[in-house]
Amino acid sequence: MGCGQANINFTHSATKYGIVGPSMGRHVWGHFALYDRCHRPSSPRGAEDLAREVVIYSSSASAPHFQSHSHSHFRALTLVRSVPAIKAMAARRLACSLLSRSRAACSPSLSRSVFGGDRIHGSASGVPRGLTTATAIEEPIQPPVQVNHTQLLINGQFVDSASGRTFPTLDPRTGEPIAHVAEGDVEDVNRAVIAARKAFDGGPWPKMTGYQRSCILYRFADLIEKHNDEIAALETWDNGKPYEQAAKAEVPTLARLMRYYAGWADKIHGLIVPADSPHHVQVLHEPIGVAGQIIPWNFPLLMFAWKVGPALACGNTIVLKTAEQTPLSALLVSKLFHEAGLPDGVLNVISGFGPTAGAALASHMDVDKLAFTGSTDTGKIVLELAARSNLKPVTLELGGKSPIIVMDDADIDQAVEVAHFALFFNQGQCCCAGSRTFVHERVYDEFVEKSKARALKRVVGDPFRKGVEQGPQIDEEQFSKILHYIKSGVDSGATLVTGGDRIGSKGYYIQPTIFSDVEDKMKIAKEEIFGPVQSILKFK
């Protein structure tokens, strides 16, 4: 993400929230930082520090014992004791808008008020009626959108890759190609960096006032809202997430995030420092230059916003590499950015693969700052490439293994729903997914049974269908990885409570899966699965 050169940094932390109950006066503590924050060296702690905190609230009971694990970002710890006040607190936070809208769009228990009909109940077999395994393998719904942009965006123009090569982006519902997209490599990254450097050194963008830049960001947000349905449909088609989640939560949040950054553009002020000598000491914040940005496939639009928004607000220029699995929505919204008045060369978008385009961007000598979101293993490579080139500063947002703790005085029904949403939202493809659920032994059996019942009611199917909570996983590689972890859980002695298999023979659908009797030493308790697999552990 772009940032001021004088140690002003924009970053974002993982979602985390604690919920405390009767013995604590029913207070709700929360930090929902799904949007980027500006912090200065004088701040007591930055967002990166917050992402590494583990918060446990307990008063009457002794602290639960569990083994913690080392991760680049120790994501989210949730203590569930009593949850009536969660909605009131959530309403105060921008990110909670995303969470609450997504939950309303994806949860059958909330579907009556949102969609005007009763929720879809599970059948006796545990497979939801109307969206059974057979439905999942039916002819998929034709998406209500066309793919118009498949080239690279360099210096304000859509162009072919220098090599002329393309690669298919696949429909997760079928595994079949949606379109063939230009495959950027080293030469294309270099072309994009040259355009970004020219736009920064000689173009108007960094010389504009913050207010002038904010006007363009505000116009872009207006265009996002105007094209909401088109953008959401493209995101669903390319990613597999439920259309209602994309249209009602993520695209509106994209617009809201851009307005948030637009508001910051003219509020980044300098500092006058008292001097011991007869001198005038002043700190000014300037844009850092060309920002290289690499985003993942699980939230393409929101990752676009979190990377591009703060960098542009501060006056930087950008070379953005999309995930090879989901290149389409970033190309569409980047076109809208230019319609909003963004000068040529300020935002350049390269579609391609990590070992070629990603590595070229990370190691480029003329990139001044790098931001990467993805796996921990790839993050290590990115950091090394940046260090070996020009020691460019790097912002990393990597993997996580977030725990949820359910105490014995919790409202079990609400705790089950919160834990279910925290894990299964977005097909479990969240770096802050609550994938380890620690439950007090006194309520363990009840929690497991009610979690099973909730999972069996989860509506899985074509993400364009109304009422669907869970679509397919992103691609065959991730699909196979999840099934491998499920097999590992069974082999290591955990109890497979429900799920554990694919749905149908076409596409990348996986049954909502729950394991009980999970132990800390098991892979499913230690490693990030990134799929619809809930591990329930017992503590005293």
Coordinates of C-alpha atoms in Angstrom, one line a residue:
M1 CA 0.0 0.0 0.0
G2 CA 1.2 3.5 -0.7
C3 CA 2.3 5.5 2.2
G4 CA 4.0 8.7 3.1
Q5 CA 7.8 8.7 3.1
A6 CA 8.1 10.1 6.6
N7 CA 6.9 7.0 8.4
I8 CA 3.3 7.4 7.7
N9 CA 1.9 3.9 7.0
F10 CA -1.5 2.6 5.8
T11 CA -2.2 -1.0 6.7
H12 CA -5.0 -3.1 8.0
S13 CA -5.4 -5.6 10.7
A14 CA -7.3 -8.8 11.0
T15 CA -10.8 -8.8 12.3
K16 CA -11.0 -9.8 16.0
Y17 CA -13.6 -9.5 18.6
G18 CA -14.2 -10.6 22.1
I19 CA -17.6 -11.0 23.6
V20 CA -18.0 -11.2 27.4
G21 CA -20.9 -12.2 29.5
P22 CA -22.8 -11.8 32.8
S23 CA -19.8 -11.8 35.1
M24 CA -18.4 -8.9 33.1
G25 CA -21.5 -6.8 33.0
R26 CA -22.4 -7.9 29.5
H27 CA -19.9 -5.6 27.9
V28 CA -18.8 -6.1 24.3
W29 CA -15.3 -5.4 23.3
G30 CA -14.5 -5.2 19.7
H31 CA -11.9 -4.1 17.1
F32 CA -13.1 -4.5 13.6
A33 CA -10.4 -3.1 11.4
L34 CA -11.3 -4.4 7.9
Y35 CA -10.4 -1.0 6.5
D36 CA -7.0 0.6 6.4
R37 CA -5.9 2.9 9.1
C38 CA -3.4 5.7 9.2
H39 CA -1.0 5.6 12.1
R40 CA 2.1 7.6 13.0
P41 CA 5.1 6.7 15.0
S42 CA 3.7 8.5 18.0
S43 CA 0.7 6.1 18.1
P44 CA 0.8 3.7 21.0
R45 CA 0.3 0.8 18.7
G46 CA -0.4 0.3 15.0
A47 CA -2.7 -1.9 13.1
E48 CA 0.0 -4.5 12.6
D49 CA 0.4 -4.8 16.4
L50 CA -3.3 -5.2 16.8
A51 CA -3.3 -8.1 14.3
R52 CA -1.0 -10.0 16.5
E53 CA -2.8 -9.6 19.8
V54 CA -4.6 -12.4 21.5
V55 CA -7.4 -11.3 23.9
I56 CA -9.1 -13.5 26.4
Y57 CA -11.7 -12.3 28.8
S58 CA -12.6 -14.4 31.8
S59 CA -13.5 -13.6 35.3
S60 CA -15.3 -16.4 37.2
A61 CA -13.6 -19.3 35.4
S62 CA -9.9 -19.9 35.1
A63 CA -8.4 -19.2 31.8
P64 CA -8.8 -22.0 29.3
H65 CA -5.7 -24.0 28.4
F66 CA -4.9 -24.4 24.8
Q67 CA -1.8 -24.5 22.7
S68 CA -1.0 -21.5 20.6
H69 CA 0.7 -21.7 17.3
S70 CA 3.1 -19.4 15.5
H71 CA 1.7 -17.5 12.5
S72 CA 2.8 -14.3 10.8
H73 CA -0.6 -12.9 11.8
F74 CA -2.3 -14.5 14.8
R75 CA -5.7 -13.6 13.5
A76 CA -8.7 -13.6 15.6
L77 CA -9.6 -14.9 19.0
T78 CA -13.3 -14.9 20.0
L79 CA -14.5 -15.5 23.5
V80 CA -18.2 -16.2 23.5
R81 CA -20.0 -15.8 26.8
S82 CA -23.1 -13.8 26.1
V83 CA -23.8 -12.2 22.7
P84 CA -27.0 -10.0 22.9
A85 CA -25.0 -6.7 22.4
I86 CA -22.9 -7.8 19.4
K87 CA -25.2 -6.1 16.8
A88 CA -25.2 -2.8 18.7
M89 CA -21.4 -2.7 18.8
A90 CA -21.1 -4.0 15.2
A91 CA -23.2 -1.1 13.9
R92 CA -20.5 1.4 15.0
R93 CA -17.8 0.0 12.8
L94 CA -17.4 0.2 9.0
A95 CA -16.2 -3.3 8.8
C96 CA -19.2 -4.6 10.7
S97 CA -21.3 -3.3 7.9
L98 CA -19.6 -5.9 5.7
L99 CA -20.0 -8.6 8.3
S100 CA -23.7 -7.9 9.1
R101 CA -24.7 -7.6 5.5
S102 CA -22.8 -10.7 4.6
R103 CA -24.4 -12.6 7.4
A104 CA -27.8 -11.4 6.4
A105 CA -27.1 -12.3 2.8
C106 CA -25.7 -15.7 3.5
S107 CA -27.5 -17.1 6.6
P108 CA -30.8 -18.9 6.1
S109 CA -31.8 -18.0 9.6
L110 CA -31.9 -14.4 8.5
S111 CA -33.2 -14.8 5.0
R112 CA -36.8 -14.1 5.8
S113 CA -36.3 -10.4 6.5
V114 CA -33.8 -9.9 3.7
F115 CA -35.4 -11.8 0.9
G116 CA -39.0 -11.9 1.9
G117 CA -39.4 -15.7 2.3
D118 CA -38.9 -18.4 4.8
R119 CA -35.5 -19.9 5.2
I120 CA -34.7 -23.2 3.5
H121 CA -34.7 -26.0 6.0
G122 CA -32.7 -29.2 5.8
S123 CA -34.2 -32.5 4.7
A124 CA -34.2 -35.6 6.8
S125 CA -31.0 -36.7 5.1
G126 CA -29.3 -33.5 6.1
V127 CA -29.0 -32.1 2.6
P128 CA -31.0 -28.9 2.1
R129 CA -34.1 -29.3 -0.1
G130 CA -33.9 -27.3 -3.3
L131 CA -30.1 -27.2 -3.4
T132 CA -29.2 -30.9 -3.0
T133 CA -26.2 -32.7 -4.5
A134 CA -28.3 -33.1 -7.7
T135 CA -28.9 -29.4 -7.9
A136 CA -25.2 -28.7 -7.5
I137 CA -24.5 -30.6 -10.7
E138 CA -27.3 -29.2 -12.7
E139 CA -26.6 -27.0 -15.6
P140 CA -25.4 -23.8 -13.9
I141 CA -27.2 -20.5 -14.1
Q142 CA -26.0 -18.2 -16.9
P143 CA -24.4 -15.2 -15.2
P144 CA -26.1 -11.9 -16.0
V145 CA -22.9 -10.2 -17.1
Q146 CA -20.5 -10.2 -20.0
V147 CA -16.7 -10.3 -19.8
N148 CA -15.4 -7.2 -21.7
H149 CA -11.9 -6.7 -20.3
T150 CA -9.3 -9.5 -20.5
Q151 CA -6.2 -7.5 -21.5
L152 CA -3.5 -5.9 -19.3
L153 CA -4.1 -2.3 -18.2
I154 CA -0.9 -0.3 -18.8
N155 CA -0.7 3.5 -19.1
G156 CA -4.5 3.9 -19.3
Q157 CA -4.9 1.4 -22.2
F158 CA -5.9 -2.2 -22.4
V159 CA -3.2 -4.0 -24.2
D160 CA -2.1 -7.6 -25.0
S161 CA 0.8 -9.1 -23.2
A162 CA 4.2 -8.7 -24.9
S163 CA 4.4 -12.4 -25.5
G164 CA 0.9 -12.7 -26.8
R165 CA 0.2 -15.5 -24.3
T166 CA -3.1 -15.9 -22.5
F167 CA -4.4 -18.2 -19.8
P168 CA -7.9 -19.3 -18.9
T169 CA -9.8 -18.0 -15.8
L170 CA -12.1 -20.8 -14.7
D171 CA -15.7 -20.9 -13.5
P172 CA -15.5 -22.6 -10.0
R173 CA -19.0 -24.0 -10.5
T174 CA -17.9 -26.1 -13.5
G175 CA -14.1 -26.0 -13.8
E176 CA -14.6 -24.7 -17.4
P177 CA -13.1 -21.5 -18.8
I178 CA -14.9 -18.2 -18.5
A179 CA -12.5 -16.3 -20.7
H180 CA -8.8 -16.2 -21.7
V181 CA -6.9 -13.4 -20.1
A182 CA -3.6 -11.8 -21.1
E183 CA -0.7 -13.4 -19.3
G184 CA 1.7 -10.8 -18.1
D185 CA 5.3 -11.6 -17.4
V186 CA 8.6 -9.8 -16.7
E187 CA 8.5 -7.6 -19.8
D188 CA 4.9 -6.6 -19.0
V189 CA 5.6 -5.8 -15.4
N190 CA 8.5 -3.6 -16.6
R191 CA 6.3 -1.8 -19.1
A192 CA 3.8 -1.1 -16.3
V193 CA 6.5 0.1 -13.8
I194 CA 7.8 2.5 -16.5
A195 CA 4.3 3.9 -17.0
A196 CA 3.8 4.2 -13.2
R197 CA 7.2 5.9 -12.8
K198 CA 6.5 8.4 -15.6
A199 CA 3.1 9.2 -14.1
F200 CA 4.7 9.8 -10.7
D201 CA 7.7 11.8 -11.8
G202 CA 6.1 13.9 -14.5
G203 CA 2.3 13.4 -14.2
P204 CA -0.3 15.5 -12.3
W205 CA -1.4 12.9 -9.7
P206 CA 1.2 13.4 -7.0
K207 CA 1.2 17.1 -7.5
M208 CA -2.6 17.4 -7.0
T209 CA -3.9 18.6 -3.7
G210 CA -5.4 16.0 -1.5
Y211 CA -8.8 17.5 -2.1
Q212 CA -8.4 17.1 -5.9
R213 CA -7.5 13.4 -5.5
S214 CA -10.4 12.9 -3.2
C215 CA -12.8 14.1 -5.8
I216 CA -11.7 11.4 -8.2
L217 CA -12.0 8.8 -5.5
Y218 CA -15.5 10.0 -4.7
R219 CA -16.5 9.8 -8.3
F220 CA -15.1 6.3 -8.5
A221 CA -17.3 5.3 -5.5
D222 CA -20.3 6.7 -7.3
L223 CA -19.5 4.6 -10.4
I224 CA -19.1 1.5 -8.2
E225 CA -22.6 2.0 -6.9
K226 CA -24.0 2.6 -10.3
H227 CA -22.5 -0.7 -11.6
N228 CA -23.1 -2.6 -8.4
D229 CA -25.0 -5.6 -10.0
E230 CA -22.6 -6.0 -12.9
I231 CA -19.5 -5.9 -10.7
A232 CA -21.1 -8.4 -8.2
A233 CA -22.1 -10.8 -11.0
L234 CA -18.6 -10.8 -12.4
E235 CA -17.1 -11.3 -8.9
T236 CA -19.4 -14.3 -8.3
W237 CA -18.7 -15.8 -11.7
D238 CA -14.9 -15.6 -11.3
N239 CA -14.7 -16.4 -7.6
G240 CA -17.7 -18.6 -6.7
K241 CA -18.9 -16.6 -3.7
P242 CA -22.7 -16.2 -3.3
Y243 CA -24.1 -13.4 -5.5
E244 CA -26.1 -12.0 -2.7
Q245 CA -23.0 -11.7 -0.6
A246 CA -21.2 -9.8 -3.4
A247 CA -24.1 -7.6 -4.3
K248 CA -25.4 -6.7 -0.9
A249 CA -22.2 -6.6 1.1
E250 CA -18.9 -6.6 -0.8
V251 CA -19.5 -4.2 -3.6
P252 CA -21.3 -1.6 -1.4
T253 CA -18.3 -2.0 1.0
L254 CA -15.9 -1.3 -1.9
A255 CA -17.7 2.0 -2.5
R256 CA -17.7 2.9 1.1
L257 CA -14.0 2.1 1.5
M258 CA -13.1 4.3 -1.4
R259 CA -15.1 7.2 0.3
Y260 CA -13.2 6.5 3.5
Y261 CA -9.8 6.9 1.7
A262 CA -11.1 9.9 -0.2
G263 CA -11.8 11.5 3.1
W264 CA -8.3 10.9 4.3
A265 CA -6.7 12.4 1.2
D266 CA -6.6 16.0 2.5
K267 CA -6.2 15.1 6.2
I268 CA -2.6 13.8 6.2
H269 CA -0.8 16.7 7.9
G270 CA 2.8 17.4 8.8
L271 CA 4.3 18.2 12.1
I272 CA 6.3 21.1 13.5
V273 CA 8.9 19.9 16.1
P274 CA 10.3 22.2 18.8
A275 CA 14.0 22.6 18.3
D276 CA 16.7 23.1 20.9
S277 CA 18.6 25.3 18.5
P278 CA 17.4 28.4 16.6
H279 CA 16.1 26.3 13.7
H280 CA 12.7 25.5 12.3
V281 CA 12.0 21.8 12.2
Q282 CA 9.1 20.6 10.1
V283 CA 8.0 17.1 9.1
L284 CA 6.2 16.8 5.8
H285 CA 4.6 13.6 4.4
E286 CA 5.1 12.9 0.7
P287 CA 4.0 10.1 -1.5
I288 CA 6.6 7.3 -1.6
G289 CA 6.4 6.7 -5.3
V290 CA 5.6 3.6 -7.3
A291 CA 3.7 1.0 -5.2
G292 CA 3.7 -2.6 -6.2
Q293 CA 0.7 -4.5 -5.0
I294 CA -0.2 -8.2 -5.1
I295 CA -3.7 -9.3 -4.1
P296 CA -5.2 -12.7 -3.5
W297 CA -8.3 -14.4 -4.9
N298 CA -10.6 -14.8 -1.8
F299 CA -11.8 -11.2 -1.7
P300 CA -10.6 -9.6 -5.0
L301 CA -12.7 -6.4 -4.8
L302 CA -12.1 -5.7 -1.1
M303 CA -8.4 -6.5 -1.4
F304 CA -8.3 -4.1 -4.4
A305 CA -9.8 -1.4 -2.2
W306 CA -7.5 -2.0 0.8
K307 CA -4.4 -1.8 -1.5
V308 CA -5.3 0.8 -4.1
G309 CA -7.4 3.2 -2.0
P310 CA -4.8 4.4 0.5
A311 CA -2.0 4.4 -2.1
L312 CA -3.9 6.7 -4.4
A313 CA -5.2 8.9 -1.6
C314 CA -1.6 9.6 -0.7
G315 CA -0.6 10.4 -4.3
N316 CA 1.3 7.3 -5.2
T317 CA 1.1 5.4 -8.6
I318 CA 0.5 1.7 -8.7
V319 CA 1.3 -1.5 -10.4
L320 CA -1.3 -4.1 -9.2
K321 CA -0.9 -7.8 -9.9
T322 CA -4.2 -9.7 -9.6
A323 CA -4.5 -13.3 -8.5
E324 CA -4.5 -15.6 -11.6
Q325 CA -7.7 -17.2 -10.4
T326 CA -9.7 -14.0 -10.2
P327 CA -8.4 -11.3 -12.6
L328 CA -11.7 -10.1 -14.0
S329 CA -13.3 -7.8 -11.4
A330 CA -10.1 -5.7 -10.9
L331 CA -9.9 -5.0 -14.6
L332 CA -13.6 -3.9 -14.7
V333 CA -13.3 -1.5 -11.7
S334 CA -10.0 -0.2 -12.9
K335 CA -11.7 0.9 -16.1
L336 CA -14.3 2.7 -14.0
F337 CA -11.5 4.4 -12.1
H338 CA -10.3 5.9 -15.4
E339 CA -13.9 7.0 -16.2
A340 CA -13.8 8.8 -12.9
G341 CA -10.8 10.9 -14.1
L342 CA -7.8 9.0 -12.9
P343 CA -4.8 10.0 -15.1
D344 CA -3.1 7.5 -17.4
G345 CA -0.3 5.5 -15.8
V346 CA -1.5 6.0 -12.2
L347 CA -3.1 2.6 -11.9
N348 CA -1.7 -0.3 -14.0
V349 CA -3.1 -3.8 -13.7
I350 CA -1.2 -7.0 -14.6
S351 CA -2.8 -10.4 -14.7
G352 CA -0.4 -13.3 -14.5
F353 CA 1.3 -15.9 -12.3
G354 CA 3.3 -15.5 -9.1
P355 CA 6.6 -17.0 -10.2
T356 CA 6.8 -14.7 -13.3
A357 CA 4.7 -11.5 -12.9
G358 CA 4.7 -11.5 -9.1
A359 CA 8.4 -12.2 -8.7
A360 CA 9.2 -9.5 -11.3
L361 CA 7.2 -6.9 -9.4
A362 CA 8.7 -7.9 -6.0
S363 CA 12.2 -7.7 -7.3
H364 CA 11.8 -4.6 -9.6
M365 CA 14.4 -2.0 -8.8
D366 CA 12.1 0.9 -9.6
V367 CA 9.3 -0.1 -7.3
D368 CA 9.4 1.9 -4.1
K369 CA 7.0 0.0 -1.8
L370 CA 5.5 -3.5 -2.0
A371 CA 2.3 -4.8 -0.4
F372 CA 1.4 -8.5 -0.5
T373 CA -1.6 -10.5 0.7
G374 CA -1.4 -14.2 0.5
S375 CA 0.1 -17.4 2.0
T376 CA 2.9 -17.3 4.5
D377 CA 5.2 -19.4 2.3
T378 CA 4.8 -17.0 -0.6
G379 CA 5.2 -14.0 1.7
K380 CA 8.6 -15.2 2.7
I381 CA 9.6 -15.4 -1.0
V382 CA 8.2 -11.9 -1.6
L383 CA 10.1 -10.5 1.3
E384 CA 13.4 -12.1 0.2
L385 CA 13.0 -10.8 -3.4
A386 CA 12.3 -7.3 -2.1
A387 CA 15.3 -7.4 0.1
R388 CA 17.6 -8.7 -2.6
S389 CA 16.6 -6.0 -5.0
N390 CA 16.4 -2.5 -3.6
L391 CA 15.4 -3.2 0.0
K392 CA 12.0 -1.7 -0.7
P393 CA 9.7 -1.7 2.4
V394 CA 7.2 -4.5 2.4
T395 CA 3.7 -4.8 4.0
L396 CA 2.7 -8.5 4.4
E397 CA -0.7 -9.8 5.3
L398 CA -0.4 -13.6 5.6
G399 CA -2.0 -16.7 6.9
G400 CA -3.8 -17.3 10.2
K401 CA -5.4 -19.9 12.4
S402 CA -8.0 -18.1 14.4
P403 CA -9.5 -19.6 17.6
I404 CA -12.9 -19.1 19.1
I405 CA -13.6 -19.9 22.7
V406 CA -17.0 -20.8 24.0
M407 CA -17.4 -20.7 27.8
D408 CA -19.9 -22.8 29.8
D409 CA -22.2 -19.9 30.5
A410 CA -22.6 -18.9 26.9
D411 CA -25.9 -18.8 25.1
I412 CA -25.2 -22.0 23.1
D413 CA -27.6 -21.3 20.3
Q414 CA -26.1 -17.9 19.6
A415 CA -22.6 -19.2 20.1
V416 CA -23.2 -22.0 17.5
E417 CA -24.5 -19.4 15.0
V418 CA -21.6 -17.0 15.6
A419 CA -19.0 -19.9 15.3
H420 CA -20.7 -21.2 12.2
F421 CA -20.6 -17.9 10.4
A422 CA -17.0 -17.2 11.5
L423 CA -15.8 -20.4 9.9
F424 CA -18.1 -21.1 6.9
F425 CA -18.4 -17.5 5.6
N426 CA -17.0 -17.2 2.1
Q427 CA -16.6 -21.0 1.8
G428 CA -14.2 -20.8 4.7
Q429 CA -11.8 -18.9 2.5
C430 CA -10.9 -16.2 5.0
C431 CA -7.5 -15.6 6.6
C432 CA -9.3 -14.7 9.8
A433 CA -11.8 -17.6 9.7
G434 CA -12.6 -19.1 13.1
S435 CA -11.2 -22.5 12.2
R436 CA -10.5 -23.7 15.8
T437 CA -13.4 -23.7 18.2
F438 CA -12.5 -24.3 21.8
V439 CA -15.6 -25.4 23.8
H440 CA -15.9 -25.9 27.6
E441 CA -16.4 -29.5 28.5
R442 CA -19.7 -28.9 30.3
V443 CA -21.4 -27.7 27.1
Y444 CA -19.2 -29.5 24.5
D445 CA -21.6 -32.3 23.5
E446 CA -24.5 -29.9 23.2
F447 CA -22.4 -27.5 21.1
V448 CA -21.3 -30.2 18.8
E449 CA -24.8 -31.5 18.2
K450 CA -26.2 -28.1 17.5
S451 CA -23.3 -27.2 15.2
K452 CA -24.0 -30.4 13.3
A453 CA -27.6 -29.5 12.9
R454 CA -26.7 -26.0 11.7
A455 CA -24.2 -27.4 9.2
L456 CA -26.8 -29.8 7.8
K457 CA -29.1 -26.8 7.1
R458 CA -26.4 -24.9 5.3
V459 CA -27.5 -24.2 1.7
V460 CA -24.8 -25.2 -0.8
G461 CA -25.2 -24.7 -4.5
D462 CA -24.8 -22.5 -7.5
P463 CA -23.9 -19.1 -6.0
F464 CA -26.2 -17.3 -8.4
R465 CA -29.2 -19.1 -6.8
K466 CA -31.3 -17.1 -4.4
G467 CA -30.7 -18.1 -0.8
V468 CA -27.4 -20.0 -1.3
E469 CA -25.0 -19.6 1.6
Q470 CA -22.0 -21.5 0.2
G471 CA -20.7 -21.8 -3.3
P472 CA -17.8 -23.7 -4.7
Q473 CA -14.2 -23.5 -3.6
I474 CA -12.0 -21.4 -5.8
D475 CA -10.2 -24.0 -7.9
E476 CA -9.1 -27.6 -8.2
E477 CA -5.9 -27.0 -6.2
Q478 CA -7.7 -25.5 -3.2
F479 CA -10.5 -28.1 -3.5
S480 CA -8.0 -31.0 -3.4
K481 CA -6.1 -29.4 -0.5
I482 CA -9.2 -29.2 1.6
L483 CA -10.1 -32.8 0.9
H484 CA -6.6 -33.7 1.9
Y485 CA -7.0 -32.0 5.2
I486 CA -10.3 -33.8 5.8
K487 CA -8.6 -37.1 5.2
S488 CA -5.8 -36.1 7.6
G489 CA -8.4 -35.3 10.3
V490 CA -10.0 -38.7 9.9
D491 CA -6.6 -40.5 9.8
S492 CA -5.4 -38.7 12.9
G493 CA -8.3 -39.9 15.0
A494 CA -10.7 -36.9 15.0
T495 CA -14.4 -37.7 14.8
L496 CA -16.0 -36.7 11.5
V497 CA -19.4 -35.3 12.8
T498 CA -20.8 -34.4 9.4
G499 CA -19.7 -33.7 5.8
G500 CA -16.3 -34.7 4.6
D501 CA -16.9 -35.2 0.9
R502 CA -17.4 -33.3 -2.3
I503 CA -20.9 -32.5 -3.6
G504 CA -21.6 -33.7 -7.1
S505 CA -19.0 -34.6 -9.7
K506 CA -18.7 -31.2 -11.4
G507 CA -17.3 -28.0 -9.9
Y508 CA -15.5 -27.6 -6.6
Y509 CA -18.3 -28.0 -4.1
I510 CA -17.5 -29.4 -0.6
Q511 CA -19.9 -30.4 2.1
P512 CA -19.8 -28.3 5.2
T513 CA -17.6 -30.4 7.5
I514 CA -17.2 -30.6 11.2
F515 CA -14.7 -32.5 13.3
S516 CA -15.0 -33.1 17.0
D517 CA -12.5 -34.7 19.4
V518 CA -9.8 -32.6 17.8
E519 CA -6.4 -32.4 19.5
D520 CA -3.8 -29.6 19.3
K521 CA -1.3 -31.9 17.7
M522 CA -3.4 -32.7 14.7
K523 CA -2.8 -30.9 11.4
I524 CA -6.4 -29.7 11.1
A525 CA -5.8 -27.9 14.4
K526 CA -2.4 -26.4 13.5
E527 CA -2.5 -25.6 9.8
E528 CA -4.6 -23.2 7.8
I529 CA -7.2 -25.2 5.8
F530 CA -8.9 -22.3 4.0
G531 CA -12.1 -24.2 3.5
P532 CA -15.4 -25.2 5.1
V533 CA -13.9 -27.4 7.8
Q534 CA -14.7 -26.6 11.5
S535 CA -12.6 -28.2 14.2
I536 CA -14.1 -28.3 17.7
L537 CA -11.7 -28.8 20.6
K538 CA -12.6 -29.4 24.3
F539 CA -11.1 -27.6 27.3
K540 CA -11.6 -27.6 31.0

